[in-house]
Coordinates of C-alpha atoms in Angstrom, one line a residue:
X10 CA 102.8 134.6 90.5
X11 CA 102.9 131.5 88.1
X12 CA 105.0 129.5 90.3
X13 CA 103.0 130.1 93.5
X14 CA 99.8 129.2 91.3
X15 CA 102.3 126.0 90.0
X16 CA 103.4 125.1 93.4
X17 CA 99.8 125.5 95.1
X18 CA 98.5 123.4 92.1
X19 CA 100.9 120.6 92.7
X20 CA 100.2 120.5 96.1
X21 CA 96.3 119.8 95.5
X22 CA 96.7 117.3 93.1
X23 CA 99.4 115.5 95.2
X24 CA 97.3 115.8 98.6
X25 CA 95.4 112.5 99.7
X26 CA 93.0 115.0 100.7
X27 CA 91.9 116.6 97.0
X28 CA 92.3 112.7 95.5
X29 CA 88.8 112.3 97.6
X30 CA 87.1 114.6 95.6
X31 CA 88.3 113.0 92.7
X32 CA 85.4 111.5 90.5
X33 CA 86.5 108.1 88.7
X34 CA 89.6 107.5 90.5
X35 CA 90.5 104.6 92.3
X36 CA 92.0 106.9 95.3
X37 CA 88.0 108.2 95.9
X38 CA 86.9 104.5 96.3
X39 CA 90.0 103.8 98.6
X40 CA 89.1 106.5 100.8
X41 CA 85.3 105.8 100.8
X42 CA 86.1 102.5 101.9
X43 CA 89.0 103.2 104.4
X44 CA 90.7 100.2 103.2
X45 CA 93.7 99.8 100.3
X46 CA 94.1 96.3 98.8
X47 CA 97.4 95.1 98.2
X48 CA 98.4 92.1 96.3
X49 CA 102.3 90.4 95.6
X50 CA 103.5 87.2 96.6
X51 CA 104.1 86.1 100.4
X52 CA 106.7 83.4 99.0
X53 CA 109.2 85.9 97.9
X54 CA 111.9 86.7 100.4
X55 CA 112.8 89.1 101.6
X56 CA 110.0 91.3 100.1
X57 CA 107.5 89.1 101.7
X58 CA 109.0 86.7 104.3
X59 CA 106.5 83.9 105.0
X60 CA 107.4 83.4 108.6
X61 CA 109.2 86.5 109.7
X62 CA 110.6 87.7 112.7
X63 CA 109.1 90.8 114.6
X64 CA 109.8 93.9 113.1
X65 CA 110.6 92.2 109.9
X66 CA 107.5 91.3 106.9
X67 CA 109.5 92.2 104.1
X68 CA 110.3 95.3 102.2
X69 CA 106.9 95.3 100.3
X70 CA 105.1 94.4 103.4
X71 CA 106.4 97.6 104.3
X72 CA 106.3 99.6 101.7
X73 CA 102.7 98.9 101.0
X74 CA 101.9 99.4 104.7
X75 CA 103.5 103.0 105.1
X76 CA 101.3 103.9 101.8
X77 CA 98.4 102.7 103.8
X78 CA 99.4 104.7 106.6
X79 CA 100.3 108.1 104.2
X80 CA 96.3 107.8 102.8
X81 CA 95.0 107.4 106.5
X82 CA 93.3 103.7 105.1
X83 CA 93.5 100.1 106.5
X84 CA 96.3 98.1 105.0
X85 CA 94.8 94.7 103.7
X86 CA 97.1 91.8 101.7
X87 CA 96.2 89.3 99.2
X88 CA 98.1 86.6 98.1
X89 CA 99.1 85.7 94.5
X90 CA 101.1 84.2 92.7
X91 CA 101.8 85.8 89.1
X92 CA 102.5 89.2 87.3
X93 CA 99.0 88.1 85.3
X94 CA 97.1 87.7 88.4
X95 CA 98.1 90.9 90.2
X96 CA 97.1 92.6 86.9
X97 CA 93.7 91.0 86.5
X98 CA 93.0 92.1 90.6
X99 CA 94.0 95.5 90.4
X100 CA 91.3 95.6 86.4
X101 CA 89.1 94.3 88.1
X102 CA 88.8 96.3 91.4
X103 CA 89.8 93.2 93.7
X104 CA 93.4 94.9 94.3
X105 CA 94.6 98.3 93.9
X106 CA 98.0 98.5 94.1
X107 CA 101.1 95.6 93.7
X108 CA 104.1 95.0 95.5
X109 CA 105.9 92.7 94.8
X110 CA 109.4 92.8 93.4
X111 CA 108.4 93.7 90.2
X112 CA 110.3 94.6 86.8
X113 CA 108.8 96.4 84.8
X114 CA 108.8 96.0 80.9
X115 CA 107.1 97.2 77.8
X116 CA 104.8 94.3 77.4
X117 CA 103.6 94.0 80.9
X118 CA 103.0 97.8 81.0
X119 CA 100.0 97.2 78.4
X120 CA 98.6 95.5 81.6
X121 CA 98.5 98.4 84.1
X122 CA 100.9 101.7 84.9
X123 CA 103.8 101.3 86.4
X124 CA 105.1 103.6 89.3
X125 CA 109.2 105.1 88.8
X126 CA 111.6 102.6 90.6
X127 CA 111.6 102.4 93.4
X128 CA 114.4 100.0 93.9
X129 CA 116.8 99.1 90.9
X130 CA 118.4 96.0 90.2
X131 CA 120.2 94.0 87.3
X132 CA 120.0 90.4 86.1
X133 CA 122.5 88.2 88.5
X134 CA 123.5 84.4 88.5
X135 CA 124.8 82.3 91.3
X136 CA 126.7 79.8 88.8
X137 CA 128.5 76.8 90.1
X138 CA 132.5 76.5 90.2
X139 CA 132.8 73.4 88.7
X140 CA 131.1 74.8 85.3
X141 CA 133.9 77.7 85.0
X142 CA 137.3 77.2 83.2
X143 CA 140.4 76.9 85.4
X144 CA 142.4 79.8 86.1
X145 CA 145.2 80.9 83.7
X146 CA 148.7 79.3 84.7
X147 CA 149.8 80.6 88.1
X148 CA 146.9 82.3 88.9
X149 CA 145.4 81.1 92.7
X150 CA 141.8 83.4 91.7
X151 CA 139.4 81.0 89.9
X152 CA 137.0 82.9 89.4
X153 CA 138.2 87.1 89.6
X154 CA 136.8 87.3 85.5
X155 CA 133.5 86.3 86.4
X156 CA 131.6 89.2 87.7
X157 CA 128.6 89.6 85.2
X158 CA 126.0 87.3 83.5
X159 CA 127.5 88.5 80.5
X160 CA 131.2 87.6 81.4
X161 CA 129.7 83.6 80.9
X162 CA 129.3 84.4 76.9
X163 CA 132.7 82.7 76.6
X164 CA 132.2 79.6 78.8
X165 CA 131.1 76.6 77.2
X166 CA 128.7 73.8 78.4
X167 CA 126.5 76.2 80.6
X168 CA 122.7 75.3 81.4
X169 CA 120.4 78.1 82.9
X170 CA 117.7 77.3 85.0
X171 CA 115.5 80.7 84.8
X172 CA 112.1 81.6 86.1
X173 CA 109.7 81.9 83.0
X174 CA 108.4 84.8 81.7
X175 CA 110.6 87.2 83.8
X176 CA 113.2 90.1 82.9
X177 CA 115.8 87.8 83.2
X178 CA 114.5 85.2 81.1
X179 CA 113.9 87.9 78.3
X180 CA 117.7 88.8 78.9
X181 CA 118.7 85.0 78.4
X182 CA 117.3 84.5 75.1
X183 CA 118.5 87.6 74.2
X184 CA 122.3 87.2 75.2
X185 CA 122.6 83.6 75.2
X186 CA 119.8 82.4 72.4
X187 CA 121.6 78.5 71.8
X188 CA 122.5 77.6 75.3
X189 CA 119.6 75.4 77.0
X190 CA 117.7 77.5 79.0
X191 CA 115.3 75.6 81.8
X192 CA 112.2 77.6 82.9
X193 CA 110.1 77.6 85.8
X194 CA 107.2 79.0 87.8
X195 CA 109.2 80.7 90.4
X196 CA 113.0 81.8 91.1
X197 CA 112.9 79.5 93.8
X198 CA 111.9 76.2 91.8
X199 CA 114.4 77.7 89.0
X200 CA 117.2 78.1 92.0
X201 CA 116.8 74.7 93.7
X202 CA 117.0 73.0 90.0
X203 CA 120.5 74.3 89.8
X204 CA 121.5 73.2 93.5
X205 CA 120.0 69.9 92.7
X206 CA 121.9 69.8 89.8
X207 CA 119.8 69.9 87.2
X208 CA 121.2 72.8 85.4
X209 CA 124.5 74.4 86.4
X210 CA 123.5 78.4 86.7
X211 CA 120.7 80.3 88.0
X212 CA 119.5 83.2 86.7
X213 CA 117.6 85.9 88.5
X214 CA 117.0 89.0 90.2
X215 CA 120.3 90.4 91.7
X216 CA 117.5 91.6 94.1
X217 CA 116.6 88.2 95.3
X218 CA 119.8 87.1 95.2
X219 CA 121.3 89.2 97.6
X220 CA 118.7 88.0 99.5
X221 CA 120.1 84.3 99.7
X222 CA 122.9 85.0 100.1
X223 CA 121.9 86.8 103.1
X224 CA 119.9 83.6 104.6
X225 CA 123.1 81.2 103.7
X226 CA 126.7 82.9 103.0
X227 CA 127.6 79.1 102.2
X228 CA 126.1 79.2 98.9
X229 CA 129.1 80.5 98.2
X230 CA 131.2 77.8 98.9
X231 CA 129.9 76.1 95.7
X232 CA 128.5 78.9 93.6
X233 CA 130.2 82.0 92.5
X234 CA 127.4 85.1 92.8
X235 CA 127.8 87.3 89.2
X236 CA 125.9 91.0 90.7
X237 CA 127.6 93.2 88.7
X238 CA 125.3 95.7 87.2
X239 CA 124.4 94.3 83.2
X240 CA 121.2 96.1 82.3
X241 CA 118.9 98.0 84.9
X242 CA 115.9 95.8 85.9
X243 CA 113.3 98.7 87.6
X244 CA 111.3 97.4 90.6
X245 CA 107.9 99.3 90.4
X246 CA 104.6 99.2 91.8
X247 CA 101.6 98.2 89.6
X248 CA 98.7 100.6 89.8
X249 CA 95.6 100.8 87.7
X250 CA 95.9 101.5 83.8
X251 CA 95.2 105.3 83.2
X252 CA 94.3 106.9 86.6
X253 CA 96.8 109.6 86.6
X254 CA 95.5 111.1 89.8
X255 CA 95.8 107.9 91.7
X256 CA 99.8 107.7 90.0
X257 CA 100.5 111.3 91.1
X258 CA 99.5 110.4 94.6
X259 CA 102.0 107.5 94.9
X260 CA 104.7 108.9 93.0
X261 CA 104.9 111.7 95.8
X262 CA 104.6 109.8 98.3
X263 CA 107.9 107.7 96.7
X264 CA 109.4 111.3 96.4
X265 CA 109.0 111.8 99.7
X266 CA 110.3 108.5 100.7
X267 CA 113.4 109.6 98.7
X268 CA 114.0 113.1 100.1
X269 CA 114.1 111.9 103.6
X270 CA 115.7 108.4 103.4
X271 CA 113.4 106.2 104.5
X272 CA 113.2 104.3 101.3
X273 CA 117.3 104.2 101.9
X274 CA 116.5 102.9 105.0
X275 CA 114.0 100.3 104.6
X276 CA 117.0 98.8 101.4
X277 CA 119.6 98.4 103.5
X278 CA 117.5 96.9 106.5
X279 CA 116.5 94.0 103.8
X280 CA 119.2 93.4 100.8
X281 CA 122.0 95.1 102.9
X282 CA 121.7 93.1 106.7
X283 CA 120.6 90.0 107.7
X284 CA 119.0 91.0 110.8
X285 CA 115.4 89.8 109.0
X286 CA 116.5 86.3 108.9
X287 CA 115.6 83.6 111.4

């Protein structure tokens, strides 16, 4: 009897439905309005991609978009540019929900509530050859002992060009506290200082990464790619501080995601193929 009343209580709370009756939560507004807000960052490939192809917006694009679709609301996008500015949207009631590649960490969670994961990454580098040591004596491989950022704690000389203010600046300063560390608005500003050669590794995303190397394989010509797993960066959502009724309803729809593989699905067709790029 308690786990038919448990089951039948789980199922109200969860339901898009109930969340309408819900006073105070930003769900009821969503629903009066038929509309949910997203904001992220359209300059962010491949979770928004700027110019895409058909079929193709980006992995948040279509994340936030099937959530749209799951609460029976319009999908509408605004652009921004910063973690700060997606938090002060959402406070404000100008944005209810972010995508948008997103780590989250302890000191950004005092600005909203973070969903679970629903992607996971780690901190990567693309790090140029000529900055590694030459291989041991009779060995063709230069590079087989670089497969981590942390594998570089023994190479001298390095420079890291890093966007500011991220999870993988935090893991710079803590791993690497005297090398000189270059920061940056953006990963992309932070990567094309290291290709114009400014500093001689990039640190990022493994995430965003992947998805370079995607759009240009001869990156790797020049740079060796370090995406073995060193800490686990989680890519969440960023709802409002505090409306647990409003994080219920997203976290099952991300459950359900799970259980039938869409989510799966929607990973590989961005960080695992190319077919998104032009």
């Amino acid at each position: 009897m308690f786990r038919i009343f448990g089951l039948l209580f789980s199922f109200f709370i969860f339901s898009p439905v109930f969340a309408q009756g819900i006073s105070g939560s930003r769900l009821e507004e969503i629903q009066k309005r038929g509309e949910l807000r997203v904001t992220g960052n359209r300059n962010f490939d491949p979770f928004y991609i700027s110019d895409p192809k058909d079929g193709f917006p980006g992995f948040d694009a279509e994340l936030g978009k099937k959530y749209a679709e799951f609460l029976g609301v319009k999908y509408t996008f605004t652009n921004r540019p910063e973690f700060e500015d997606f938090a002060e949207a959402i406070k404000t009631g100008e944005a209810d929900i972010a995508f948008s590649g997103l780590s989250s960490t302890l000191e950004r969670s005092k600005k909203g509530s973070f969903s679970s994961p629903y992607l996971v990454s780690t901190t990567g580098a693309l790090v140029n050859k000529n900055a590694l040591p030459p291989p041991p004596e009779g060995n063709i491989i230069t590079t087989v002992y670089f497969r981590s950022v942390k594998d570089l704690d023994s190479v001298s000389g390095l420079s890291f060009s890093v966007r500011a203010f991220s999870a993988s600046h935090e893991f710079l300063l803590s791993i690497f506290p005297n090398s000189r560390i270059f920061t940056y608005g953006s990963m992309e500003s932070a990567w094309n200082s290291v290709k114009e050669g400014q500093a001689n590794c990039f640190v990022g995303d493994s995430l965003y990464i992947r998805g370079l190397l995607l759009k240009q394989r001869s990156i790797l010509s020049n740079f060796r790619a370090l995406i073995e797993s060193t800490q686990e960066n989680h890519v969440s959502a960023l709802l409002p501080k505090g409306d647990i009724y409003f994080s219920r309803n997203f976290e099952f729809f991300l459950s359900e995601l799970r259980r039938t593989g869409e989510l799966k699905s929607l990973e590989d067709k961005y960080f695992n193929r190319s077919d998104w790029v032009k």
